[in-house]
CSV table of C-alpha atoms in Angstrom, one decimal:
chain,number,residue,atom,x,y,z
A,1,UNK,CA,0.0,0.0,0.0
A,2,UNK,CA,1.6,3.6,-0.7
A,3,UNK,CA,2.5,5.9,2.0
A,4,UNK,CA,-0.3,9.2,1.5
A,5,UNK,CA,1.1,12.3,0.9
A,6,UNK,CA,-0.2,15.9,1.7
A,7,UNK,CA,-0.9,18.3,0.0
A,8,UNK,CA,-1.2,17.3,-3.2
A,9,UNK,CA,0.1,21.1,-5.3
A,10,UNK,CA,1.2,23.5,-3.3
A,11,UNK,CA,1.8,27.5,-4.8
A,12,UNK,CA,4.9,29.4,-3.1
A,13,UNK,CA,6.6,32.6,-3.5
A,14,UNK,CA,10.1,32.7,-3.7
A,15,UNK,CA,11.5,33.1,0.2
A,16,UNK,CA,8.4,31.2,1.2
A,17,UNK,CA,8.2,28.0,3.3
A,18,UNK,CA,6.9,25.2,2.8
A,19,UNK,CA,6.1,21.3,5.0
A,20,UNK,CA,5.4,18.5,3.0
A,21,UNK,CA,4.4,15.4,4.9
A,22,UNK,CA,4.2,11.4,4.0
A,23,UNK,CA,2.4,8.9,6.1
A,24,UNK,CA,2.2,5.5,6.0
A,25,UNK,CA,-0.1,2.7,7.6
A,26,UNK,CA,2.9,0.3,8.2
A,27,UNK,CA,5.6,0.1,10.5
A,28,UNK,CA,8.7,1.6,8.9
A,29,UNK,CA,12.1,1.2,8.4
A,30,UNK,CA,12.9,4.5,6.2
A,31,UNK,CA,11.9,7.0,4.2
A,32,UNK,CA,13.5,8.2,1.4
A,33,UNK,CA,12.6,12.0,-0.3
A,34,UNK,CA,12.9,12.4,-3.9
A,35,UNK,CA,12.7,15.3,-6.5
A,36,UNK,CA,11.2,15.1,-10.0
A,37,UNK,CA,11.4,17.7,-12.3
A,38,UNK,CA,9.2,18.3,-15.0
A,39,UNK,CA,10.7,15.5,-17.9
A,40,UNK,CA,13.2,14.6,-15.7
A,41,UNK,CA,14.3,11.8,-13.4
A,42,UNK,CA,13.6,11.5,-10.2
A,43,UNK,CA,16.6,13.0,-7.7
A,44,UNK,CA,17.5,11.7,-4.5
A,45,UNK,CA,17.0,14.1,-1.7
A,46,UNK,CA,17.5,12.2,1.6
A,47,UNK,CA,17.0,8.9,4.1
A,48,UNK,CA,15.7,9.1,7.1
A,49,UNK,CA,16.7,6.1,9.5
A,50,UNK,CA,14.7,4.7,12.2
A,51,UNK,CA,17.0,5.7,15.2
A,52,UNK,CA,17.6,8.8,14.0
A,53,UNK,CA,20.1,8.2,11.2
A,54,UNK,CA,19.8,10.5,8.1
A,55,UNK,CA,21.8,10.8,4.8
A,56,UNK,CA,21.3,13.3,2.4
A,57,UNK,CA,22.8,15.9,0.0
A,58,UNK,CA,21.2,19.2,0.1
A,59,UNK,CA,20.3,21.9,2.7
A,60,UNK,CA,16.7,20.2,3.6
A,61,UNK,CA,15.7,18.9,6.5
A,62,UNK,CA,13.2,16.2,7.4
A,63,UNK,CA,11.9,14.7,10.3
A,64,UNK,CA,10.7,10.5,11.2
A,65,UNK,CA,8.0,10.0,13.4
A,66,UNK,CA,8.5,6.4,13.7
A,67,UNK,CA,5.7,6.0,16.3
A,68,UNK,CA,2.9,7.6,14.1
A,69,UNK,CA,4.5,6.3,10.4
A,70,UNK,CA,4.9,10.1,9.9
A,71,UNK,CA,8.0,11.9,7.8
A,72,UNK,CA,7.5,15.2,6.9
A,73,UNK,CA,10.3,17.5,4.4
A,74,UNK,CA,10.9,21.3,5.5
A,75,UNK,CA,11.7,23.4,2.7
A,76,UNK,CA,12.5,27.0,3.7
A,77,UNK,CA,13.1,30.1,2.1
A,78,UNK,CA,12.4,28.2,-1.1
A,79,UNK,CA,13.9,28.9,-4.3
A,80,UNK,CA,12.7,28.9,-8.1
A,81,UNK,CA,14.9,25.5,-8.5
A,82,UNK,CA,12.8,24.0,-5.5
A,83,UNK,CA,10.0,23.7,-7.9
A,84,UNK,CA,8.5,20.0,-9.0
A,85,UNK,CA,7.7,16.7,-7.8
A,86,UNK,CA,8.6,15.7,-4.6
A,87,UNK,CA,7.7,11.8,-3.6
A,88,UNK,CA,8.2,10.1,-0.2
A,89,UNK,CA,9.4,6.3,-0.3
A,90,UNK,CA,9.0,3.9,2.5
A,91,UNK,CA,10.4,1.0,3.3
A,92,UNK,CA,8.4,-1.2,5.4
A,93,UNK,CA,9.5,-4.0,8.2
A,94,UNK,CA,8.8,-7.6,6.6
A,95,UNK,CA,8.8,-6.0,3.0
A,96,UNK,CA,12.2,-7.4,1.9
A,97,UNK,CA,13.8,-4.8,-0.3
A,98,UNK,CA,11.1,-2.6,-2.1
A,99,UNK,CA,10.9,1.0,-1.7
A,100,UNK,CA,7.0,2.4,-2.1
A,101,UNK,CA,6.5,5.5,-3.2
A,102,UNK,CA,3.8,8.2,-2.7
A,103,UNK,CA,1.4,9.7,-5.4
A,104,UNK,CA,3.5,12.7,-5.1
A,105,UNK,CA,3.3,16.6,-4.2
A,106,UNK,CA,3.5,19.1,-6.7
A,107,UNK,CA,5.7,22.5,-5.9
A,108,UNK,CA,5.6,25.3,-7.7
A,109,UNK,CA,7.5,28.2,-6.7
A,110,UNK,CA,7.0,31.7,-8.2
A,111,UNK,CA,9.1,35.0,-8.5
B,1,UNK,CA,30.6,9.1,-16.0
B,2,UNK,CA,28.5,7.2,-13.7
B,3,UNK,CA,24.9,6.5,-15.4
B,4,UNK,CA,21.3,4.1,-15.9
B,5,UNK,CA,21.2,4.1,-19.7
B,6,UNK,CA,17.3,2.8,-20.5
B,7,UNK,CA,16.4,2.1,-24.2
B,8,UNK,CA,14.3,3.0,-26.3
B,9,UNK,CA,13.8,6.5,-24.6
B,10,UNK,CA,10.3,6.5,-26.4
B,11,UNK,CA,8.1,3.4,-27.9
B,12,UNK,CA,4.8,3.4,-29.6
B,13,UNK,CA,3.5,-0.5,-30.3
B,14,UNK,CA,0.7,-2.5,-30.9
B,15,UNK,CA,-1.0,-4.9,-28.8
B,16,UNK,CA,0.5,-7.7,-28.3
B,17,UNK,CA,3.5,-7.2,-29.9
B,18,UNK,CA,6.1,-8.3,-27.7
B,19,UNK,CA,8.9,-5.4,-26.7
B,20,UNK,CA,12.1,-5.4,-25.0
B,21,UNK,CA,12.8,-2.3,-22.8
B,22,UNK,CA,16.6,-2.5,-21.4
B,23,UNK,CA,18.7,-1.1,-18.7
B,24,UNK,CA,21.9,-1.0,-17.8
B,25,UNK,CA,24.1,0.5,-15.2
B,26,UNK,CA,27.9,1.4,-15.3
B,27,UNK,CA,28.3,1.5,-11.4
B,28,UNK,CA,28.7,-2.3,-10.2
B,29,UNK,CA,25.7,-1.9,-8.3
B,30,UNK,CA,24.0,-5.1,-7.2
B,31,UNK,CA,19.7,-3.6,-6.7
B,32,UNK,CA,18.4,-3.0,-9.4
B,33,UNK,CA,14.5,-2.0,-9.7
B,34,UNK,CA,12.3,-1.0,-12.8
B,35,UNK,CA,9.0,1.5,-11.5
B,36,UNK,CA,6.5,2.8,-14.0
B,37,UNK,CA,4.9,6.3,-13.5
B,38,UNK,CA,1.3,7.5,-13.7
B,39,UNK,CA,-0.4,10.6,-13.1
B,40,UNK,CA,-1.5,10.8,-9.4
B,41,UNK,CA,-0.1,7.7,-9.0
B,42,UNK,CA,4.0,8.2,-7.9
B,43,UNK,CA,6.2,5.8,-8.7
B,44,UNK,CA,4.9,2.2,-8.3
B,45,UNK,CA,7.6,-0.7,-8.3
B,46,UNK,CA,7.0,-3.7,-10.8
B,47,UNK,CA,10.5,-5.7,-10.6
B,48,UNK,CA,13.5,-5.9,-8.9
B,49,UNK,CA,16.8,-7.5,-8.2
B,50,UNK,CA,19.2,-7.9,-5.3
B,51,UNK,CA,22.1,-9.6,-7.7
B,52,UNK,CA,22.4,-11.4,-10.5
B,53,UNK,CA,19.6,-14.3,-11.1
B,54,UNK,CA,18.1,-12.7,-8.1
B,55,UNK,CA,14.3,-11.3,-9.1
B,56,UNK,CA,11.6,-10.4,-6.7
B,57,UNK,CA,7.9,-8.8,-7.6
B,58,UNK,CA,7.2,-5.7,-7.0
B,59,UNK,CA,3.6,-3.9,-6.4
B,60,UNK,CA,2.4,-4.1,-10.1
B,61,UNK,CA,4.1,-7.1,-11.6
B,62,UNK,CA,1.1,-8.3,-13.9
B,63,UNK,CA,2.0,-8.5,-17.6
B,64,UNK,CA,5.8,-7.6,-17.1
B,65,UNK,CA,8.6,-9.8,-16.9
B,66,UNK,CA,12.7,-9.5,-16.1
B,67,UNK,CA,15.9,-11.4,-16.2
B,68,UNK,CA,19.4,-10.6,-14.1
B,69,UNK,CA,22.3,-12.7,-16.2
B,70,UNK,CA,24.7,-10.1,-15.7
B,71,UNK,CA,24.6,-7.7,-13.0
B,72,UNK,CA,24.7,-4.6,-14.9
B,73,UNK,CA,22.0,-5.0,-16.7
B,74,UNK,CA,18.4,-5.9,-16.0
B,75,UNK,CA,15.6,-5.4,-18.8
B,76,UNK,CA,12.2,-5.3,-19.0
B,77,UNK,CA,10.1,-7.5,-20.7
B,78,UNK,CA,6.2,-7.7,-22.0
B,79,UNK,CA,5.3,-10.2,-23.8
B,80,UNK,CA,2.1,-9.4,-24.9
B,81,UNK,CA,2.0,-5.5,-24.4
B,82,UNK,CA,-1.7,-4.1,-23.8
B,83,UNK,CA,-2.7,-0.6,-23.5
B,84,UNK,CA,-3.2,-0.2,-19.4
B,85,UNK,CA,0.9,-0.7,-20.2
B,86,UNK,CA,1.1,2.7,-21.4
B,87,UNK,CA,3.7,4.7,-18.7
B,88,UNK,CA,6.4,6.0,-18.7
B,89,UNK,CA,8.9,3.5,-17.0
B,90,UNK,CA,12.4,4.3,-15.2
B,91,UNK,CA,15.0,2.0,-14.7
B,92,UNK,CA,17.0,2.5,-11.3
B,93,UNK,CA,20.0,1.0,-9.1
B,94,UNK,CA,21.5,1.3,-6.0
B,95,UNK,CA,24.8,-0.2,-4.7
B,96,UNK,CA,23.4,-1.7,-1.3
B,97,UNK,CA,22.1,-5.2,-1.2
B,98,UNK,CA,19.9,-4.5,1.9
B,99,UNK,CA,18.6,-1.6,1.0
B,100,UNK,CA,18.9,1.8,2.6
B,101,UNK,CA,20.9,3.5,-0.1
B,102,UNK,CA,20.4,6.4,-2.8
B,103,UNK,CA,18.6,5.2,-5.8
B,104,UNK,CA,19.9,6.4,-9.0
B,105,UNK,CA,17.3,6.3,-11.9
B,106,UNK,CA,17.5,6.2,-15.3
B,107,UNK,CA,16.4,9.0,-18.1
B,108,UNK,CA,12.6,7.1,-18.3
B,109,UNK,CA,11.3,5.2,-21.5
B,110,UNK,CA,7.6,6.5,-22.5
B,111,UNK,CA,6.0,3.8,-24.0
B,112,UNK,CA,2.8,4.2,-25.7
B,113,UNK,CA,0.6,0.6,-26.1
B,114,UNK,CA,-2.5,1.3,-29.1
């Protein structure tokens, strides 16, 4: 079953802030942040570990509720490039080596 | 320089004609993973491979088959395409076998089933 994310499309100005968030009904192991842009690849963004752990390559932060399945991704003072497709992936406990993602949340951040 | 090289980048076929869509990957990674993409729908995982001869189902495997001989590549298969197939479809590795590492994805192949 794919983790929800919320919102779906969400408008920003650049310098604006935005919380995306990623929830799962399973007991996780990760979650993993990816970037699409339009006709483009996806780009990895981060991991987050249960325990705490996370790997990643830009300035953006995340958080891992493992209790409540919850990761959210904090992207502040956003930026023109921060626009496009972010997707959450989760990797559950039991689920051998597959990585599930989201439907995806549109950004789109304007001058 | 380190790449997931999919081909054909773009496909329109038949039903039922059978098509070949293949990957390969020039890091020695040992997962390998093919997702297609939908609107609204993310990224949903059909195959994927820990090593060589090593193939596990994904979400969506219906209709789709795949082969590990060698472990940099790992293609995608349909036998008998049909147009619910229609996606666009990326190729991906990583080098962890258990894993918790950075996937790196391929350019996509759209594919277009009429």
């Amino acid at each position: 079953q794919q983790p929800v994310q919320s919102p779906q499309a969400v408008i920003l100005r650049e310098g604006e802030d935005a919380v995306i968030n990623c929830s799962s009904s399973k007991a996780l192991y990760s979650v993993h942040w990816y970037r699409q842009k339009h006709g483009e690849a996806p780009v990895f963004l981060m991991i987050l570990l249960k325990g705490g752990e996370q790997k990643g390559h830009e300035k953006i932060s995340a958080s891992f509720n493992e209790k409540k399945q919850q990761s959210s991704l904090y992207l502040t003072a956003s930026q023109l490039s921060y626009s496009g497709t972010y997707f959450c992936g989760t990797e559950s406990w039991g689920a051998g080596n597959m990585l599930t993602f989201g439907g995806g949340t549109r950004l789109m951040v304007k001058p | 320089e380190a790449q997931v090289t999919q081909n054909p980048r773009y496909l329109i076929t038949v039903t039922g004609k059978k098509l070949t869509v293949t990957c390969s990957q020039n890091m020695n990674h040992e997962y390998m993973s093919w997702y297609r993409q939908d609107p609204g729908l993310g990224l949903r995982q059909i195959y994927y491979s820990m090593n060589v001869e090593v193939t596990d189902k994904g979400d969506v495997p219906e209709g789709y088959k795949v082969s590990r001989k060698e472990k940099r590549n790992f293609p995608l298969i349909l036998e008998s395409p049909s147009p619910n197939q229609t996606s666009l479809y990326f190729c991906a590795s990583s080098p962890t076998r258990v894993y918790t590492g950075e996937l790196f994805f391929g350019e996509g192949s759209r594919l277009t089933v009429l």
